[in-house]
XYZ file of C-alpha atoms in Angstrom:
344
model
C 0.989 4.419 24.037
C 2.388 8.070 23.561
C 0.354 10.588 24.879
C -1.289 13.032 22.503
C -0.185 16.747 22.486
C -3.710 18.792 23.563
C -4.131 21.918 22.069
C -7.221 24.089 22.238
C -8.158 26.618 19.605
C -9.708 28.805 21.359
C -9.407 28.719 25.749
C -13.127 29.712 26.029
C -15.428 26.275 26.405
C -18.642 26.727 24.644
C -21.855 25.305 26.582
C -24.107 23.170 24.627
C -27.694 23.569 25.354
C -29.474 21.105 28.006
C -27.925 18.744 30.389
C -24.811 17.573 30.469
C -25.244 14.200 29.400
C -26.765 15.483 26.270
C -23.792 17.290 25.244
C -22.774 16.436 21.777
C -18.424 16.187 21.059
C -17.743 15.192 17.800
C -13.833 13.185 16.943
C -12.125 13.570 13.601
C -9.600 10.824 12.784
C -7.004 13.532 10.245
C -4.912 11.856 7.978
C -4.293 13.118 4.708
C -7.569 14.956 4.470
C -6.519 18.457 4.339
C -8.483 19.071 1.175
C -11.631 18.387 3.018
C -11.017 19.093 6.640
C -12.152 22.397 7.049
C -15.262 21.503 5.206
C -16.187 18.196 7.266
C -15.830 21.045 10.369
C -17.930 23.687 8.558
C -20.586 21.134 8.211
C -20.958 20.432 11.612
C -24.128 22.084 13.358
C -24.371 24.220 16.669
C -25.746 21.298 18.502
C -22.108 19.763 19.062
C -20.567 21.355 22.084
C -16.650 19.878 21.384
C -15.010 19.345 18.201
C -11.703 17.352 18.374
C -9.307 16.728 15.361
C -7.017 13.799 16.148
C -3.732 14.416 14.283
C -2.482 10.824 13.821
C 1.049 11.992 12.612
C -0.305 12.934 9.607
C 2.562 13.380 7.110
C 0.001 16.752 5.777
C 0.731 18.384 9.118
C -2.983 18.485 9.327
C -2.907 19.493 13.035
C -1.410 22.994 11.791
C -3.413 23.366 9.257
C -6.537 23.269 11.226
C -4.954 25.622 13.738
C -4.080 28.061 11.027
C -6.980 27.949 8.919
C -10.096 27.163 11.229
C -11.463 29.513 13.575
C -14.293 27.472 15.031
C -14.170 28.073 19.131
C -15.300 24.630 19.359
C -12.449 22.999 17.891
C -9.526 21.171 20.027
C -6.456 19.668 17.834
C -4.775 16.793 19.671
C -1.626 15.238 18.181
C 0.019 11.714 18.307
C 4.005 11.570 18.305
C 3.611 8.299 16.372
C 0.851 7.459 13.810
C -1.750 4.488 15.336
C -3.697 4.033 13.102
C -8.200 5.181 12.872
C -8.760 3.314 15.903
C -6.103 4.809 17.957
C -7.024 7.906 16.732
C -10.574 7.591 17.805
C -9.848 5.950 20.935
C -7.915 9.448 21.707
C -10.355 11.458 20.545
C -12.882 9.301 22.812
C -10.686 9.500 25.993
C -11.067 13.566 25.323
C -14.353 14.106 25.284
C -15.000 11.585 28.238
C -12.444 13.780 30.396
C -14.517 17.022 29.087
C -17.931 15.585 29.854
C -19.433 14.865 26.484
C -22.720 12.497 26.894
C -22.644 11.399 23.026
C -19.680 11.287 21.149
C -20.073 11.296 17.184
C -17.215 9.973 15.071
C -16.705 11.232 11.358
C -14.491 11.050 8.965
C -12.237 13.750 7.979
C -12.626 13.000 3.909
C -15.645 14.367 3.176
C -17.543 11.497 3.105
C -19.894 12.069 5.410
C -22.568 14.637 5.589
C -22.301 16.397 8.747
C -26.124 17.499 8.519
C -26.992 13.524 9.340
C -25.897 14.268 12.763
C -29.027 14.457 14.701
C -30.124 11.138 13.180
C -27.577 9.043 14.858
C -27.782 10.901 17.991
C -31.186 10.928 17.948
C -31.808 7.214 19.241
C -29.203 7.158 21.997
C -30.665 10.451 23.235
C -34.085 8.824 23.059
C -32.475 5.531 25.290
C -33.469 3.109 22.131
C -29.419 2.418 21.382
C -25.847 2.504 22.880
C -24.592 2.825 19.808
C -25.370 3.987 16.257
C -23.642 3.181 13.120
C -24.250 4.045 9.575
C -25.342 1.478 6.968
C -24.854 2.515 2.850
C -27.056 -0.560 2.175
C -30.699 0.631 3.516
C -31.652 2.224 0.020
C -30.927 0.106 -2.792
C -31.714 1.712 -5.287
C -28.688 3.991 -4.296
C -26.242 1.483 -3.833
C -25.544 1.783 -7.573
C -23.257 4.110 -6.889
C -20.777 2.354 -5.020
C -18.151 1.358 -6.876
C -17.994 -2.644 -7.315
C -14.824 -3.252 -5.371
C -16.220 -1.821 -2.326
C -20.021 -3.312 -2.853
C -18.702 -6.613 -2.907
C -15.809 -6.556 -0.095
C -18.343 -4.643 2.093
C -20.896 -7.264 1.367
C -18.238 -9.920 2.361
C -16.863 -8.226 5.495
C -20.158 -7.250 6.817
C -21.249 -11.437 6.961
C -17.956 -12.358 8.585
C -18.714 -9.147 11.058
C -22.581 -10.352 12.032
C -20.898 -13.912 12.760
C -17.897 -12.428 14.969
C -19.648 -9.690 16.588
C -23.238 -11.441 16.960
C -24.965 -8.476 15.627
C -27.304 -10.010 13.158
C -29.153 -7.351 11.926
C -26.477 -4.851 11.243
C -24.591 -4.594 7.754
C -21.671 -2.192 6.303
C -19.323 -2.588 9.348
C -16.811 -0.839 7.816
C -18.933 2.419 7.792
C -16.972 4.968 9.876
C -20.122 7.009 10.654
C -21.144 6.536 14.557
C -21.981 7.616 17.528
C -21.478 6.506 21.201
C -23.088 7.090 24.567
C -20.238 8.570 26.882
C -21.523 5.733 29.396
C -20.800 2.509 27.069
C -18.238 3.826 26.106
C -15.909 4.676 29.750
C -16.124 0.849 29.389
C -14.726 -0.047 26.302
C -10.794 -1.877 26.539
C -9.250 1.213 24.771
C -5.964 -0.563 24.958
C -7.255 -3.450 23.347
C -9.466 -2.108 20.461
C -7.854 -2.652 16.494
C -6.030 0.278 15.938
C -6.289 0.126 12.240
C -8.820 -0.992 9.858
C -10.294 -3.555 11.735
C -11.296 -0.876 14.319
C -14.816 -1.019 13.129
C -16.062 -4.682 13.111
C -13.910 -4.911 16.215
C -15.680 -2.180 18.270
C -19.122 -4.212 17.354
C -17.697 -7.412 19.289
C -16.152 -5.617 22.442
C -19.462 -3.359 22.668
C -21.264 -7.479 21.741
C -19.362 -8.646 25.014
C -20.866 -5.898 26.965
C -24.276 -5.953 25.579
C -25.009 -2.937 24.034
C -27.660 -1.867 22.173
C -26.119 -0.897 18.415
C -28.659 0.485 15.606
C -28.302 0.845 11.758
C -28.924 4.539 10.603
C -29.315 4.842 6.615
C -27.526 6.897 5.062
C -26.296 7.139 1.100
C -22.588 6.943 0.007
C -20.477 9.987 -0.987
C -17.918 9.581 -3.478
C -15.751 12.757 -4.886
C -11.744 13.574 -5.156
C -10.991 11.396 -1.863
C -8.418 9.128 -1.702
C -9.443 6.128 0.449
C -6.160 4.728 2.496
C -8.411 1.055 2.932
C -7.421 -1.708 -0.187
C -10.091 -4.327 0.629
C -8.071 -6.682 -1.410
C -5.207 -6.423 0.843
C -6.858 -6.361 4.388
C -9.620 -9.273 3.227
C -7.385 -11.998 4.800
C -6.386 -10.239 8.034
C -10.338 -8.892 8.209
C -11.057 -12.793 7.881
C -8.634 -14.131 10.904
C -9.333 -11.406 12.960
C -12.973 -12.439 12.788
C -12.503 -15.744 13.117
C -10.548 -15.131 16.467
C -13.238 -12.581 17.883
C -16.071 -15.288 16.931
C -14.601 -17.758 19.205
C -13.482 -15.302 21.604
C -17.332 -14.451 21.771
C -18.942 -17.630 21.657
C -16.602 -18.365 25.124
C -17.545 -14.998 26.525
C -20.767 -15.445 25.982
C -22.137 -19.399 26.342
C -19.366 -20.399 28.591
C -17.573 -17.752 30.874
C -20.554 -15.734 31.589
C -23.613 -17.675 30.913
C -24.361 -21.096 30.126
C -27.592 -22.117 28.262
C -28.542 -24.962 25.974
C -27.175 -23.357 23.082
C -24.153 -23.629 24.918
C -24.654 -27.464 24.651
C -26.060 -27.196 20.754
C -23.156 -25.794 19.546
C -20.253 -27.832 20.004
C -22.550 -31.502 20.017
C -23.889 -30.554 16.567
C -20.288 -29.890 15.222
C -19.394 -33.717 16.741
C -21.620 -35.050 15.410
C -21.575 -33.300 11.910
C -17.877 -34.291 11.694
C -18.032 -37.654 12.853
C -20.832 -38.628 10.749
C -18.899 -36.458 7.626
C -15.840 -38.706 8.374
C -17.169 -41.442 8.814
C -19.270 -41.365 6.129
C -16.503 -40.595 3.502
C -14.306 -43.094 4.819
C -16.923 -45.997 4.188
C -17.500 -44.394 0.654
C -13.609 -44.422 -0.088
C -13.489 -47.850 1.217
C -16.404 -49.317 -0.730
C -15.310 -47.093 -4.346
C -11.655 -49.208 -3.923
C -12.894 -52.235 -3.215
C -16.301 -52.290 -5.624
C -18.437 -53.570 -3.023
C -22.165 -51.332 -2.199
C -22.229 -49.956 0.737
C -24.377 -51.709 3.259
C -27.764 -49.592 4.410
C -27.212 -49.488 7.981
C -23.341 -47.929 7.221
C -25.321 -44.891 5.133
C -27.402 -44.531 7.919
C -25.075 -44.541 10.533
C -23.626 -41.814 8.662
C -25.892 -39.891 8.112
C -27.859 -39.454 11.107
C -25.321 -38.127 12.979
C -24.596 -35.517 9.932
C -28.412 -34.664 10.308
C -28.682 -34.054 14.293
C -25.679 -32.200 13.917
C -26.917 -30.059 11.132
C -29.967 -29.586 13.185
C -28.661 -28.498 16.327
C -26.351 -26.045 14.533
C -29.016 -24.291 13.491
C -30.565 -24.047 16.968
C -28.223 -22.378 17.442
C -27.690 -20.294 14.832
C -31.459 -19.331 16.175
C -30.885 -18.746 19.627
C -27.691 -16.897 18.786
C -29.828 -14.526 16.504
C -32.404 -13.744 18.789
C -29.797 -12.830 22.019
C -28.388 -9.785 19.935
C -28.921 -7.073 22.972
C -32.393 -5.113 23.025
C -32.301 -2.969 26.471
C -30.087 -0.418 26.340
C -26.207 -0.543 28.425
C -26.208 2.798 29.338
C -29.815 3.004 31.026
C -28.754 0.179 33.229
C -28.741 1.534 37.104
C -25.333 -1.155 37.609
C -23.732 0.740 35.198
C -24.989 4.065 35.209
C -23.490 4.226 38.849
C -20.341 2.905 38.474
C -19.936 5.134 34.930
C -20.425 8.612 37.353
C -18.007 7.409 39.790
């Protein structure tokens, strides 16, 4: 990966108030948002310590712009030699704030989208130790969610059930939403290197923070829509969205019920899809056979059929249950295991 180019606006280092792990850095993915950039940093309050702007070879020269047109002592501009993509950009912009000492690191959007005055409500929870990781969900208020425009309503809807399946967070929605906020401590252990360096970033950031069982919390919030141009064409990313959570389902479920832990869901699972198919099969074989021939099928051969399709059915949804119920409650980054290791 190239190595972003690091350069300050301004040498002095402003102090944020309180201890250093509440320190507040905030990371701006810039990419084509130069209408909106300086605005998205004017919006910002005084409780964020670090501001860093992640030029992701934006084609705008949006690095320079910020330079010449911000004056904010807070603000750092790193640059990538070759665009990677949001999630490479925020990965950077993680990396950087780690390295500075940031406790909570907030990630917004450079388009305007997001009100920076919402701040304090996704911080507020990890400060509190009730979350690892907070997220922003359009979908809280309905009455609001009128004025989303169709498209997205219904692709969000879509990719936010593939997401609670892949990254076994049940009771979040609107993956996609860009809005978040990380404690410094989950994420040091995050696989930068491995994390979806485009789109995907988002739902894939809820299964890699899944595997190490962090606490992640909804935070309404209403949608924005002005003059932006959004770069994301659900109707183009739909089918990698859908084998890229197909992969990081089954890359869970083995994480989870098999490499690390073993339970009786672990046993649930893959006898209630045996026996689902082989009474399925077996079932529609005897029905093909009897519909050539003109003979009824005997009673015992629709049993034998479907029983099997019934346990099966069953045991799925045990566990369905037991998955739901294991989405992570205590808190990764007020664990004394990792809390060590993370101030090493």
């Amino acid at each position: 990966m190239n190595a972003p180019v690091t350069q300050p606006m301004n040498a002095a280092s402003p102090q944020a108030p309180g201890a250093a792990a509440d320190r507040i850095a905030v990371v701006i993915p810039s990419y084509r948002v130069t209408r909106h950039i300086l605005e998205v940093i004017a919006g910002i309050g005084p409780e964020v310590a670090r501001i860093y702007v992640v030029d992701d070879k934006c084609p705008d020269r949006s690095g320079d712009f910020v330079r010449a047109n911000c004056g904010d002592p807070r603000v750092t501009v790193l640059e990538h030699a070759v665009n990677q993509g949001v999630g490479g950009a925020v990965m950077t912009g993680y990396r950087a704030a780690i390295a500075d000492g940031a406790g909570v690191i907030v990630k917004i959007d450079g388009d305007g989208q997001m009100d920076g005055s919402l701040l304090p409500t996704f911080v507020a929870p990890i400060l509190a130790g009730e979350a690892d990781y907070t997220k922003g969900n359009r979908f809280f208020d309905l009455e609001r969610i009128g004025s989303m425009p169709p498209m997205r309503l219904f692709g969000n809807a879509m990719l936010s059930l593939m997401t609670k399946l892949s990254s076994g967070y049940w009771d979040l929605f609107d993956p996609t939403n860009g809005y978040t906020a990380i404690h410094a401590d989950a994420a040091r252990y995050l696989p930068f290197d491995k994390i979806s360096k485009r789109y995907f970033f988002e739902s894939d950031m809820l299964f890699r923070l899944n595997t190490l069982g962090a606490v992640v919390v909804d935070v309404p919030m209403d949608a924005v829509y002005g003059d932006e141009v959004s770069n994301l064409k659900v109707s183009k990313v739909v089918t990698e969205f859908l084998a890229k959570n197909v992969r990081n389902f089954f890359k869970r479920l083995f994480y989870n019920y098999y490499l690390r832990n073993m339970s009786l869901a672990s046993l649930e699972l893959p006898l209630g899809v045996l026996l689902t198919a082989f009474g399925t099969v077996y079932g529609v074989s005897h029905w093909i056979s009897s519909a050539r021939s003109a003979v009824e099928t005997p009673a015992g051969t629709v049993m034998v059929a479907a029983l099997p399709v019934i346990m099966g059915v069953q045991l799925i949804l045990a566990f369905l249950a037991y998955d739901i119920a294991s989405v992570p409650r205590r808190p990764l980054h007020k664990r004394t295991l990792f809390r060590r290791r993370g101030n090493d």
